Amino acid sequence: MKRRTLLFSAALLPAIARAQQSAFAGYDRAMVIDALGGPGGDDTDKLSAKDLRNAIDSGVTACNKTVAYTPSWEECVAGIAAEQAELDDYPETLLHVKRAADLKRAKESKRVGMIFGVQNLAMIGGDISKLGVLHDLGVRITQLTYNVRNLLGDGSLEPGNGGLSNFGREVISKMGELKLQLDLSHAGYRTIQEGIAAAKNPPVISHTGCTAVVKHPRCVPDEILRLLAQKGGVAGIFFMPYLREHGQPMGEDVVRHLEHAIDVAGEDHVGLGTDGSLSPMLVTEETRKAHRENVAERKKLGIGAPNEDPEVLNYVPDLNTPRRFETLALMLSKRGHKDARIEKILGANFARAFTANWG
């Protein structure tokens, strides 16, 4: 590790230590949901003992674990199989969430609930019957697009902003029949608006930010936040670089987006979707190298969002602990937010939306 990385990490230790000295009183009783995240972090394909300890120590009740986002049906099925294998290997730590009652089971048994989710439905092609296959394989959250256009509609990076296709509307209707949770993250603004209108049950935007705070296509404007709230949905604030215009985002940036979303949509329609691991990120030169390569590859594939910076990592340094949600809850509490509101943000809002969809 280079000297500047060591200095950067060391400078954050006092802040992290201070945040961990106090606990948020309601954290252990709260239903805590990361609407996009999951165990991992050791830069290997398999979960390590440390990954599993971090997952349990995080206090997270359940998370939306991405099993696929590529257009390949074969890769999607392989991703589901790999996640199912980990559930089978660690039944004492992980629990497959397929219905609302499983969220309560995960909480009571002190396990981490794993909700299988796909971040794109391009892999179904034009075959709507594959939605049923995804459901049978345990998937419960389905995102329509990943930044670019597919047969269902336009993603967030499409300049035409064409909205949903007729097939996209058919898919949303079928999702309602199958009790799949509609996720409108990474979609274009018109696609999101039309998706909210077409949804039979409360939709979610699992991981996003607010354009009123930072103008970026991966964030959403106030109009969409209001429409989402009117439909009973929930927007999850992410822990991504798009939380600020330039530089590494910090906890205060997460709070700014959360508070704006609460002001616009109301406290019943805001949650958290980190788009990260339950384990802390280990900031090394290897980490930075891998990030630079990932940014370059995403740009090459045409799925990289504007301003993806090879030098800005996808994490929030002062929330870089397994108990990051508890630290954030304490930050909100110190700013005057009441415990009941904080518990909604921690996961009760997403639990309500998921229950309305899954039964």
Short mmCIF file of C-alpha atoms in Angstrom, two decimals:
data_model
loop_
_atom_site.label_atom_id
_atom_site.label_comp_id
_atom_site.label_asym_id
_atom_site.label_seq_id
_atom_site.Cartn_x
_atom_site.Cartn_y
_atom_site.Cartn_z
CA MET A 1 0.00 0.00 0.00
CA LYS A 2 1.38 3.40 -0.93
CA ARG A 3 2.09 6.06 1.69
CA ARG A 4 -0.72 8.36 0.50
CA THR A 5 -3.25 5.50 0.83
CA LEU A 6 -2.06 4.80 4.35
CA LEU A 7 -2.33 8.46 5.27
CA PHE A 8 -5.81 8.69 3.75
CA SER A 9 -7.00 5.67 5.69
CA ALA A 10 -5.35 6.79 8.94
CA ALA A 11 -6.92 10.24 8.72
CA LEU A 12 -10.38 8.66 8.74
CA LEU A 13 -9.84 6.39 11.73
CA PRO A 14 -10.63 9.00 14.44
CA ALA A 15 -13.90 9.93 12.72
CA ILE A 16 -14.93 6.31 12.34
CA ALA A 17 -13.99 5.57 15.96
CA ARG A 18 -16.02 8.52 17.24
CA ALA A 19 -19.04 7.41 15.21
CA GLN A 20 -18.81 3.91 16.64
CA GLN A 21 -18.54 5.05 20.26
CA SER A 22 -22.27 5.68 20.42
CA ALA A 23 -25.07 3.44 19.25
CA PHE A 24 -28.48 4.28 17.88
CA ALA A 25 -30.90 2.93 20.48
CA GLY A 26 -33.42 1.58 17.99
CA TYR A 27 -31.01 -0.16 15.66
CA ASP A 28 -31.22 -3.69 17.04
CA ARG A 29 -35.02 -3.70 17.00
CA ALA A 30 -35.32 -2.11 13.54
CA MET A 31 -36.02 -3.95 10.31
CA VAL A 32 -32.87 -2.94 8.42
CA ILE A 33 -32.88 -3.36 4.63
CA ASP A 34 -30.19 -2.56 2.09
CA ALA A 35 -32.25 -2.29 -1.10
CA LEU A 36 -29.14 -3.01 -3.16
CA GLY A 37 -26.14 -4.68 -1.60
CA GLY A 38 -25.00 -7.92 -0.04
CA PRO A 39 -22.27 -9.93 1.66
CA GLY A 40 -18.81 -9.89 0.12
CA GLY A 41 -15.82 -7.64 -0.18
CA ASP A 42 -12.81 -9.93 -0.17
CA ASP A 43 -12.33 -9.62 -3.94
CA THR A 44 -12.99 -13.33 -4.42
CA ASP A 45 -15.88 -15.21 -5.98
CA LYS A 46 -16.59 -17.07 -2.75
CA LEU A 47 -17.69 -15.65 0.58
CA SER A 48 -14.99 -15.79 3.24
CA ALA A 49 -15.44 -16.29 6.98
CA LYS A 50 -14.74 -12.58 7.37
CA ASP A 51 -17.43 -11.69 4.83
CA LEU A 52 -19.95 -13.75 6.77
CA ARG A 53 -18.95 -12.20 10.11
CA ASN A 54 -19.27 -8.72 8.62
CA ALA A 55 -22.70 -9.60 7.24
CA ILE A 56 -23.98 -10.68 10.65
CA ASP A 57 -22.22 -7.82 12.47
CA SER A 58 -23.81 -5.30 10.08
CA GLY A 59 -27.20 -5.75 11.70
CA VAL A 60 -28.80 -5.74 8.24
CA THR A 61 -31.97 -7.83 8.20
CA ALA A 62 -32.13 -8.30 4.43
CA CYS A 63 -30.56 -7.07 1.22
CA ASN A 64 -31.36 -7.07 -2.47
CA LYS A 65 -28.50 -9.13 -3.88
CA THR A 66 -27.94 -8.72 -7.61
CA VAL A 67 -27.74 -12.08 -9.35
CA ALA A 68 -27.45 -10.64 -12.88
CA TYR A 69 -27.47 -7.46 -14.94
CA THR A 70 -26.01 -8.60 -18.25
CA PRO A 71 -28.19 -9.30 -21.34
CA SER A 72 -27.20 -12.98 -21.26
CA TRP A 73 -29.86 -15.43 -20.09
CA GLU A 74 -27.20 -18.11 -19.52
CA GLU A 75 -25.17 -15.77 -17.30
CA CYS A 76 -28.31 -14.84 -15.39
CA VAL A 77 -29.17 -18.47 -14.62
CA ALA A 78 -25.55 -19.14 -13.66
CA GLY A 79 -25.62 -16.14 -11.31
CA ILE A 80 -28.75 -17.41 -9.61
CA ALA A 81 -27.19 -20.86 -9.23
CA ALA A 82 -24.06 -19.38 -7.66
CA GLU A 83 -26.08 -17.37 -5.12
CA GLN A 84 -28.24 -20.38 -4.31
CA ALA A 85 -25.11 -22.45 -3.70
CA GLU A 86 -23.92 -19.92 -1.12
CA LEU A 87 -27.30 -20.04 0.61
CA ASP A 88 -27.00 -23.82 0.74
CA ASP A 89 -23.45 -23.57 2.12
CA TYR A 90 -24.28 -21.10 4.92
CA PRO A 91 -27.85 -21.74 6.13
CA GLU A 92 -26.91 -20.60 9.64
CA THR A 93 -25.97 -17.14 8.30
CA LEU A 94 -28.04 -16.55 5.16
CA LEU A 95 -31.76 -16.96 4.48
CA HIS A 96 -33.42 -16.86 1.06
CA VAL A 97 -36.22 -14.28 1.15
CA LYS A 98 -39.12 -15.20 -1.13
CA ARG A 99 -42.06 -13.66 0.73
CA ALA A 100 -42.71 -10.96 3.29
CA ALA A 101 -42.79 -13.44 6.20
CA ASP A 102 -39.16 -14.34 5.43
CA LEU A 103 -38.07 -10.81 6.40
CA LYS A 104 -39.43 -11.45 9.89
CA ARG A 105 -37.80 -14.91 9.95
CA ALA A 106 -34.43 -13.40 9.06
CA LYS A 107 -34.77 -10.80 11.82
CA GLU A 108 -35.85 -13.28 14.48
CA SER A 109 -33.18 -15.85 13.60
CA LYS A 110 -30.42 -13.20 13.36
CA ARG A 111 -29.59 -14.18 9.79
CA VAL A 112 -29.14 -11.99 6.74
CA GLY A 113 -32.05 -12.29 4.33
CA MET A 114 -31.00 -12.59 0.68
CA ILE A 115 -33.47 -11.22 -1.85
CA PHE A 116 -32.47 -12.26 -5.36
CA GLY A 117 -32.70 -9.36 -7.79
CA VAL A 118 -31.82 -8.67 -11.42
CA GLN A 119 -30.69 -5.19 -12.47
CA ASN A 120 -31.85 -5.60 -16.05
CA LEU A 121 -34.48 -7.60 -17.91
CA ALA A 122 -32.70 -7.52 -21.26
CA MET A 123 -31.86 -11.19 -20.68
CA ILE A 124 -35.47 -12.28 -21.23
CA GLY A 125 -35.35 -10.99 -24.82
CA GLY A 126 -38.90 -10.91 -26.09
CA ASP A 127 -39.97 -13.99 -24.12
CA ILE A 128 -42.25 -12.86 -21.29
CA SER A 129 -42.55 -16.46 -20.02
CA LYS A 130 -38.99 -16.16 -18.69
CA LEU A 131 -40.34 -13.89 -15.96
CA GLY A 132 -42.04 -16.98 -14.56
CA VAL A 133 -38.77 -18.88 -14.72
CA LEU A 134 -37.02 -16.11 -12.80
CA HIS A 135 -39.76 -16.26 -10.16
CA ASP A 136 -39.48 -20.04 -9.91
CA LEU A 137 -35.71 -19.69 -9.45
CA GLY A 138 -36.27 -17.40 -6.47
CA VAL A 139 -35.90 -13.93 -7.97
CA ARG A 140 -38.18 -11.38 -6.31
CA ILE A 141 -36.94 -7.94 -7.50
CA THR A 142 -36.71 -7.12 -11.20
CA GLN A 143 -35.25 -3.94 -12.67
CA LEU A 144 -36.34 -3.06 -16.20
CA THR A 145 -33.22 -1.44 -17.67
CA TYR A 146 -29.55 -0.87 -16.91
CA ASN A 147 -28.66 2.61 -18.23
CA VAL A 148 -29.12 1.82 -21.93
CA ARG A 149 -32.16 0.96 -24.06
CA ASN A 150 -33.55 -2.55 -24.25
CA LEU A 151 -36.82 -4.03 -25.56
CA LEU A 152 -38.71 -2.82 -22.47
CA GLY A 153 -37.75 0.84 -22.52
CA ASP A 154 -35.07 3.50 -22.31
CA GLY A 155 -32.36 3.54 -19.67
CA SER A 156 -31.03 6.58 -17.83
CA LEU A 157 -28.29 7.29 -20.41
CA GLU A 158 -30.53 7.29 -23.49
CA PRO A 159 -30.78 10.88 -24.81
CA GLY A 160 -34.09 10.15 -26.55
CA ASN A 161 -35.84 9.48 -23.21
CA GLY A 162 -38.37 7.35 -25.07
CA GLY A 163 -40.10 5.74 -22.11
CA LEU A 164 -41.66 2.29 -21.94
CA SER A 165 -42.31 0.11 -24.97
CA ASN A 166 -45.55 -1.84 -25.36
CA PHE A 167 -43.59 -4.92 -24.34
CA GLY A 168 -42.36 -3.10 -21.25
CA ARG A 169 -45.96 -2.45 -20.23
CA GLU A 170 -46.80 -6.13 -20.74
CA VAL A 171 -43.83 -7.09 -18.58
CA ILE A 172 -44.91 -4.77 -15.74
CA SER A 173 -48.41 -6.25 -15.87
CA LYS A 174 -46.98 -9.77 -15.74
CA MET A 175 -44.72 -8.81 -12.85
CA GLY A 176 -47.84 -7.79 -10.93
CA GLU A 177 -49.42 -11.20 -11.58
CA LEU A 178 -46.26 -12.99 -10.46
CA LYS A 179 -45.83 -10.76 -7.39
CA LEU A 180 -42.41 -9.54 -8.50
CA GLN A 181 -41.19 -6.23 -7.11
CA LEU A 182 -40.76 -3.62 -9.86
CA ASP A 183 -37.48 -1.68 -9.55
CA LEU A 184 -37.08 1.41 -11.74
CA SER A 185 -33.43 2.16 -10.96
CA HIS A 186 -31.16 2.95 -13.92
CA ALA A 187 -34.19 3.80 -16.08
CA GLY A 188 -34.76 7.01 -18.03
CA TYR A 189 -37.02 9.61 -16.47
CA ARG A 190 -39.92 8.94 -18.81
CA THR A 191 -39.52 5.19 -18.32
CA ILE A 192 -39.70 5.71 -14.56
CA GLN A 193 -42.78 7.92 -14.78
CA GLU A 194 -44.60 5.52 -17.08
CA GLY A 195 -43.45 2.55 -14.99
CA ILE A 196 -44.88 4.12 -11.83
CA ALA A 197 -48.19 4.75 -13.61
CA ALA A 198 -48.34 1.17 -14.95
CA ALA A 199 -47.42 -0.58 -11.70
CA LYS A 200 -50.18 -2.50 -9.93
CA ASN A 201 -48.32 -2.46 -6.62
CA PRO A 202 -45.89 0.03 -5.02
CA PRO A 203 -42.76 0.31 -7.22
CA VAL A 204 -39.31 1.13 -5.89
CA ILE A 205 -36.19 2.89 -7.09
CA SER A 206 -33.81 0.79 -5.05
CA HIS A 207 -30.67 2.90 -5.42
CA THR A 208 -30.61 6.52 -6.54
CA GLY A 209 -30.06 10.13 -5.44
CA CYS A 210 -31.78 13.51 -5.88
CA THR A 211 -31.11 15.71 -8.90
CA ALA A 212 -32.07 18.76 -6.84
CA VAL A 213 -28.93 18.06 -4.77
CA VAL A 214 -26.67 16.79 -7.59
CA LYS A 215 -27.74 16.87 -11.22
CA HIS A 216 -26.90 13.45 -12.60
CA PRO A 217 -28.85 10.91 -14.70
CA ARG A 218 -28.54 8.29 -11.95
CA CYS A 219 -30.40 10.64 -9.61
CA VAL A 220 -34.09 11.47 -9.94
CA PRO A 221 -35.96 14.80 -9.95
CA ASP A 222 -38.52 15.89 -7.38
CA GLU A 223 -41.42 15.19 -9.74
CA ILE A 224 -40.51 11.50 -9.81
CA LEU A 225 -40.10 11.36 -6.03
CA ARG A 226 -43.62 12.77 -5.65
CA LEU A 227 -45.12 10.34 -8.18
CA LEU A 228 -43.37 7.44 -6.47
CA ALA A 229 -44.77 8.49 -3.10
CA GLN A 230 -48.29 8.82 -4.52
CA LYS A 231 -48.07 5.18 -5.65
CA GLY A 232 -46.83 4.05 -2.23
CA GLY A 233 -43.29 3.41 -3.48
CA VAL A 234 -39.87 3.93 -1.94
CA ALA A 235 -36.63 5.52 -3.18
CA GLY A 236 -33.37 4.17 -1.73
CA ILE A 237 -30.45 6.59 -1.45
CA PHE A 238 -27.19 5.07 -2.64
CA PHE A 239 -23.61 5.38 -1.33
CA MET A 240 -22.15 6.21 -4.73
CA PRO A 241 -19.92 8.98 -6.16
CA TYR A 242 -22.98 10.61 -7.74
CA LEU A 243 -23.88 11.98 -4.29
CA ARG A 244 -21.66 14.97 -5.01
CA GLU A 245 -20.36 16.85 -8.03
CA HIS A 246 -16.68 16.04 -7.53
CA GLY A 247 -14.51 14.07 -5.14
CA GLN A 248 -15.16 11.25 -2.71
CA PRO A 249 -18.67 11.32 -1.17
CA MET A 250 -18.97 11.38 2.62
CA GLY A 251 -21.69 10.66 5.15
CA GLU A 252 -22.87 14.26 5.06
CA ASP A 253 -23.65 13.82 1.35
CA VAL A 254 -25.82 10.77 2.08
CA VAL A 255 -27.66 12.83 4.70
CA ARG A 256 -28.20 15.74 2.28
CA HIS A 257 -29.89 13.45 -0.25
CA LEU A 258 -31.91 11.66 2.43
CA GLU A 259 -33.21 14.89 3.92
CA HIS A 260 -34.13 16.30 0.54
CA ALA A 261 -35.98 13.12 -0.43
CA ILE A 262 -37.85 13.20 2.90
CA ASP A 263 -38.84 16.83 2.34
CA VAL A 264 -40.22 16.02 -1.12
CA ALA A 265 -41.63 12.48 -0.86
CA GLY A 266 -42.27 12.20 2.86
CA GLU A 267 -40.68 9.99 5.50
CA ASP A 268 -42.75 6.96 4.43
CA HIS A 269 -41.15 6.78 0.99
CA VAL A 270 -37.40 6.98 1.56
CA GLY A 271 -34.89 4.25 2.37
CA LEU A 272 -31.34 3.07 1.69
CA GLY A 273 -29.83 1.11 -1.19
CA THR A 274 -26.06 1.40 -0.92
CA ASP A 275 -25.06 -0.40 -4.13
CA GLY A 276 -22.17 -1.81 -2.12
CA SER A 277 -20.96 -4.64 0.05
CA LEU A 278 -21.86 -5.25 3.69
CA SER A 279 -18.13 -5.53 4.34
CA PRO A 280 -15.91 -2.44 4.52
CA MET A 281 -13.95 -1.62 1.41
CA LEU A 282 -10.23 -2.26 1.88
CA VAL A 283 -8.58 0.69 0.18
CA THR A 284 -5.35 -0.56 -1.36
CA GLU A 285 -3.52 0.08 -4.60
CA GLU A 286 -5.01 -3.18 -5.85
CA THR A 287 -8.50 -1.85 -5.05
CA ARG A 288 -7.79 1.35 -6.92
CA LYS A 289 -6.36 -0.53 -9.90
CA ALA A 290 -9.41 -2.77 -10.12
CA HIS A 291 -11.68 0.28 -9.92
CA ARG A 292 -9.84 2.05 -12.75
CA GLU A 293 -10.15 -1.07 -14.90
CA ASN A 294 -13.85 -1.37 -14.11
CA VAL A 295 -14.51 2.27 -15.04
CA ALA A 296 -12.66 1.77 -18.33
CA GLU A 297 -14.59 -1.43 -19.10
CA ARG A 298 -17.96 0.16 -18.35
CA LYS A 299 -17.09 3.07 -20.63
CA LYS A 300 -16.10 0.64 -23.37
CA LEU A 301 -19.41 -1.23 -23.04
CA GLY A 302 -21.38 2.02 -23.10
CA ILE A 303 -22.96 1.48 -19.67
CA GLY A 304 -20.77 3.81 -17.62
CA ALA A 305 -22.59 6.82 -16.18
CA PRO A 306 -21.30 10.36 -16.78
CA ASN A 307 -18.46 11.46 -14.51
CA GLU A 308 -17.52 7.95 -13.39
CA ASP A 309 -14.10 8.84 -12.04
CA PRO A 310 -11.30 6.26 -12.04
CA GLU A 311 -9.91 7.95 -8.92
CA VAL A 312 -13.18 8.14 -6.92
CA LEU A 313 -14.11 4.81 -5.35
CA ASN A 314 -17.67 3.53 -4.95
CA TYR A 315 -17.93 3.95 -1.18
CA VAL A 316 -18.41 6.48 1.61
CA PRO A 317 -15.22 6.58 3.73
CA ASP A 318 -16.73 7.69 7.05
CA LEU A 319 -19.44 5.03 6.73
CA ASN A 320 -16.99 2.30 5.74
CA THR A 321 -17.82 -0.15 8.53
CA PRO A 322 -20.17 -3.15 8.79
CA ARG A 323 -22.40 -1.04 11.08
CA ARG A 324 -22.63 1.81 8.56
CA PHE A 325 -26.42 1.97 8.78
CA GLU A 326 -26.26 2.36 12.56
CA THR A 327 -23.67 5.12 12.19
CA LEU A 328 -25.92 6.86 9.67
CA ALA A 329 -28.92 6.46 11.99
CA LEU A 330 -26.97 8.15 14.75
CA MET A 331 -26.04 11.01 12.41
CA LEU A 332 -29.72 11.50 11.59
CA SER A 333 -30.69 11.33 15.25
CA LYS A 334 -28.18 14.04 16.14
CA ARG A 335 -29.76 16.22 13.45
CA GLY A 336 -33.13 15.97 15.17
CA HIS A 337 -34.81 13.15 13.26
CA LYS A 338 -37.07 11.09 15.52
CA ASP A 339 -36.49 7.38 16.10
CA ALA A 340 -39.72 6.38 14.33
CA ARG A 341 -38.67 8.21 11.16
CA ILE A 342 -35.17 6.76 11.27
CA GLU A 343 -36.52 3.22 11.60
CA LYS A 344 -38.66 3.78 8.51
CA ILE A 345 -35.60 4.89 6.57
CA LEU A 346 -33.49 1.99 7.87
CA GLY A 347 -35.87 -0.54 6.34
CA ALA A 348 -39.50 -0.36 7.46
CA ASN A 349 -40.49 1.54 4.32
CA PHE A 350 -38.96 -1.02 1.98
CA ALA A 351 -40.44 -3.85 4.07
CA ARG A 352 -43.90 -2.30 3.58
CA ALA A 353 -43.44 -1.99 -0.22
CA PHE A 354 -42.07 -5.53 -0.52
CA THR A 355 -44.99 -6.89 1.54
CA ALA A 356 -47.48 -5.16 -0.74
CA ASN A 357 -45.87 -6.87 -3.74
CA TRP A 358 -45.06 -10.32 -2.40
CA GLY A 359 -47.84 -10.86 0.12
#
